[in-house]
PDB file of C-alpha atoms in Angstrom:
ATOM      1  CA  UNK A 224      30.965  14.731  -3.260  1.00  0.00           C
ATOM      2  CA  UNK A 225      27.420  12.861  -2.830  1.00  0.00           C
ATOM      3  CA  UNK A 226      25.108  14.105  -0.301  1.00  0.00           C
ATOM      4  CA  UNK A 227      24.572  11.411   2.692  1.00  0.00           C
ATOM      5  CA  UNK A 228      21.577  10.989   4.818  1.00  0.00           C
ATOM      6  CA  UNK A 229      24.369   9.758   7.979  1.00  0.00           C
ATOM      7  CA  UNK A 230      27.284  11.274   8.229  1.00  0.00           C
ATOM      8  CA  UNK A 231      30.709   9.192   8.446  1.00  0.00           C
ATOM      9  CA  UNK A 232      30.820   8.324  12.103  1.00  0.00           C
ATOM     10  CA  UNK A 233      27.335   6.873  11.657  1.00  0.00           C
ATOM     11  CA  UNK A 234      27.634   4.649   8.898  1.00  0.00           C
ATOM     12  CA  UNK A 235      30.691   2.789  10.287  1.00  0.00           C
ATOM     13  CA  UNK A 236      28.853   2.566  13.464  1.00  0.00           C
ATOM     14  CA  UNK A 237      25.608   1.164  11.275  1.00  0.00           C
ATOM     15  CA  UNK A 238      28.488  -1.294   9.648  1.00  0.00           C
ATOM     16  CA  UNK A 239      29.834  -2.527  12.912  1.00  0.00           C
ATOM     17  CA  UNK A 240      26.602  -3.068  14.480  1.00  0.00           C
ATOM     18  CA  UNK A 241      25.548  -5.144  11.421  1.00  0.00           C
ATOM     19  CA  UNK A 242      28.709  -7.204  11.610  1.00  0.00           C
ATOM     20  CA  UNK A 243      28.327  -7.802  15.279  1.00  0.00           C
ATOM     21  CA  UNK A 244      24.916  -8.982  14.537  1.00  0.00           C
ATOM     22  CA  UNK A 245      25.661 -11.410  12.214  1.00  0.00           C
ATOM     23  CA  UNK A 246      28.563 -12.646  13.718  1.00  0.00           C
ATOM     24  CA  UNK A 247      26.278 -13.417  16.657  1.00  0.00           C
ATOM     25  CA  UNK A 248      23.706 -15.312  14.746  1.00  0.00           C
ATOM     26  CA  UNK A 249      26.773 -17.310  13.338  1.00  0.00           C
ATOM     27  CA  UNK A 250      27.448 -17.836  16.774  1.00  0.00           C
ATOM     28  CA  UNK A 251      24.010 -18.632  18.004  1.00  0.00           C
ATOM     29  CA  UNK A 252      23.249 -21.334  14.868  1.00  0.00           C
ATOM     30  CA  UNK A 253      23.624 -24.222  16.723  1.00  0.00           C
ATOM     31  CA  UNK A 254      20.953 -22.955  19.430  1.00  0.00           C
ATOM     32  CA  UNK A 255      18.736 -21.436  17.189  1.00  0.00           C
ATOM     33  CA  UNK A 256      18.955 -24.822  15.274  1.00  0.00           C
ATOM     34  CA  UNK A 257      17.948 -26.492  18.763  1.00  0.00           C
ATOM     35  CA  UNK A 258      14.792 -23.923  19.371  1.00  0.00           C
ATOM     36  CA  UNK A 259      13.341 -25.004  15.684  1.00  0.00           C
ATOM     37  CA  UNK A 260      14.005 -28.746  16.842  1.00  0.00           C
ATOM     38  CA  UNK A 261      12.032 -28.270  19.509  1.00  0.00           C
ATOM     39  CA  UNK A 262       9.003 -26.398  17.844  1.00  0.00           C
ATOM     40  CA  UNK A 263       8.877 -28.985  15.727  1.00  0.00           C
ATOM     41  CA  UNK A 264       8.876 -31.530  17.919  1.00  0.00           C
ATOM     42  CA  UNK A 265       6.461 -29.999  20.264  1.00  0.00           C
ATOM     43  CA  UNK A 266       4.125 -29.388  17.265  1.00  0.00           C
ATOM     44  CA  UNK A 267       3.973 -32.867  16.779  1.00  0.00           C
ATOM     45  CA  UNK A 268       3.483 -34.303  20.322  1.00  0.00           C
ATOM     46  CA  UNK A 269       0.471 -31.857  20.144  1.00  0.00           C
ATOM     47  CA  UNK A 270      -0.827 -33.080  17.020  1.00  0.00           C
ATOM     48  CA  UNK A 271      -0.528 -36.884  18.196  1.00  0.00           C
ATOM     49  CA  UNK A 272      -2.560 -35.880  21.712  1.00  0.00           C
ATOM     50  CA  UNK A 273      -5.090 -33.803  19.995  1.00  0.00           C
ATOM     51  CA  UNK A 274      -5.544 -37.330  18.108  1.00  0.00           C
ATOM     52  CA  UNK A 275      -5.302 -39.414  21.620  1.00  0.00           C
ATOM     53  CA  UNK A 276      -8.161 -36.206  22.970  1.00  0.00           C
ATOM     54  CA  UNK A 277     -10.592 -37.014  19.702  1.00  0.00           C
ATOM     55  CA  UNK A 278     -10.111 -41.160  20.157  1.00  0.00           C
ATOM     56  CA  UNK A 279     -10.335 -41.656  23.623  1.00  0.00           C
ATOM     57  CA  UNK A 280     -11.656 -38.717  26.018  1.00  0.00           C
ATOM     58  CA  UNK A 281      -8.724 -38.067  27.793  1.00  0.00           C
ATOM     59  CA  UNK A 282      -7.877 -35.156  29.030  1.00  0.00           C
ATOM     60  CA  UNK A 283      -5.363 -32.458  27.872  1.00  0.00           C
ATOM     61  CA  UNK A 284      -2.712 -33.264  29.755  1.00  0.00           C
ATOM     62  CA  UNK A 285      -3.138 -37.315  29.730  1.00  0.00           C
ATOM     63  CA  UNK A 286      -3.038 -37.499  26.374  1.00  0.00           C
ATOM     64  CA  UNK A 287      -0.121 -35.058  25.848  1.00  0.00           C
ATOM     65  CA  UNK A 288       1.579 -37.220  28.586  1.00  0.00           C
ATOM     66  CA  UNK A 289       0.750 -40.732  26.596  1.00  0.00           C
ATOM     67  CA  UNK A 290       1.588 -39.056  23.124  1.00  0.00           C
ATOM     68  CA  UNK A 291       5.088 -38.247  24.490  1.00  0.00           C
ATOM     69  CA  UNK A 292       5.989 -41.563  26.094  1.00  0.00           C
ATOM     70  CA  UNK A 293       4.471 -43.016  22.922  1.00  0.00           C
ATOM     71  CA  UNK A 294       7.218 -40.963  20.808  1.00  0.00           C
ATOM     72  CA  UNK A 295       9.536 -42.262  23.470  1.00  0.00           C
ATOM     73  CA  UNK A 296       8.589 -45.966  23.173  1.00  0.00           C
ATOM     74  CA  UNK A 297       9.214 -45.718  18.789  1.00  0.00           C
ATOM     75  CA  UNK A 298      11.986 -43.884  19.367  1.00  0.00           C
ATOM     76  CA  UNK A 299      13.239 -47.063  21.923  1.00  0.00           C
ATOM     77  CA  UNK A 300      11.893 -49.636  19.464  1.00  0.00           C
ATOM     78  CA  UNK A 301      13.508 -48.219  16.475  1.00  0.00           C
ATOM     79  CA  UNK A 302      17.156 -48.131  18.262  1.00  0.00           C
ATOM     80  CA  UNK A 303      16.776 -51.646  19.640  1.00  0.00           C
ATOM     81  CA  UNK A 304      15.968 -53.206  16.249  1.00  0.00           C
ATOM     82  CA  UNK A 305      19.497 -51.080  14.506  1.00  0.00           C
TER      83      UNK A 305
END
């Protein structure tokens, strides 16, 4: 028989363990989906105020402010013209 590192009891306890995992990230797709979503889209309401910051002197939090009801106000336009 072939040597193991684990012995029995530890491998099907490795095994289980892995299959709990991934059965949890199956789980857990449609939130971790929803976390990336937001990254994103905080990424890019940072980019657009860093851009309102270098334009127009505003502060941090103005321009993040105006960058996100900006988003808001495409995001209206675009639904009343479909």
């Amino acid at each position: 028989m072939a040597d193991s590192r684990w012995p029995y009891p530890k491998r099907i306890l490795f095994a289980a363990a892995v299959g709990v995992g991934l059965v949890l990230l199956w789980q857990l797709a449609d939130v971790l989906v929803l976390a990336f979503g937001a990254i994103v889209i905080a990424t890019i309401v940072r980019g657009l105020a860093r851009r309102f910051e270098g334009w127009s002197g505003l502060s941090t939090h103005t321009s993040g402010i105006l960058s996100t009801l900006s988003m808001l106000a495409l995001l209206g336009l675009d639904k009343m013209a479909s």
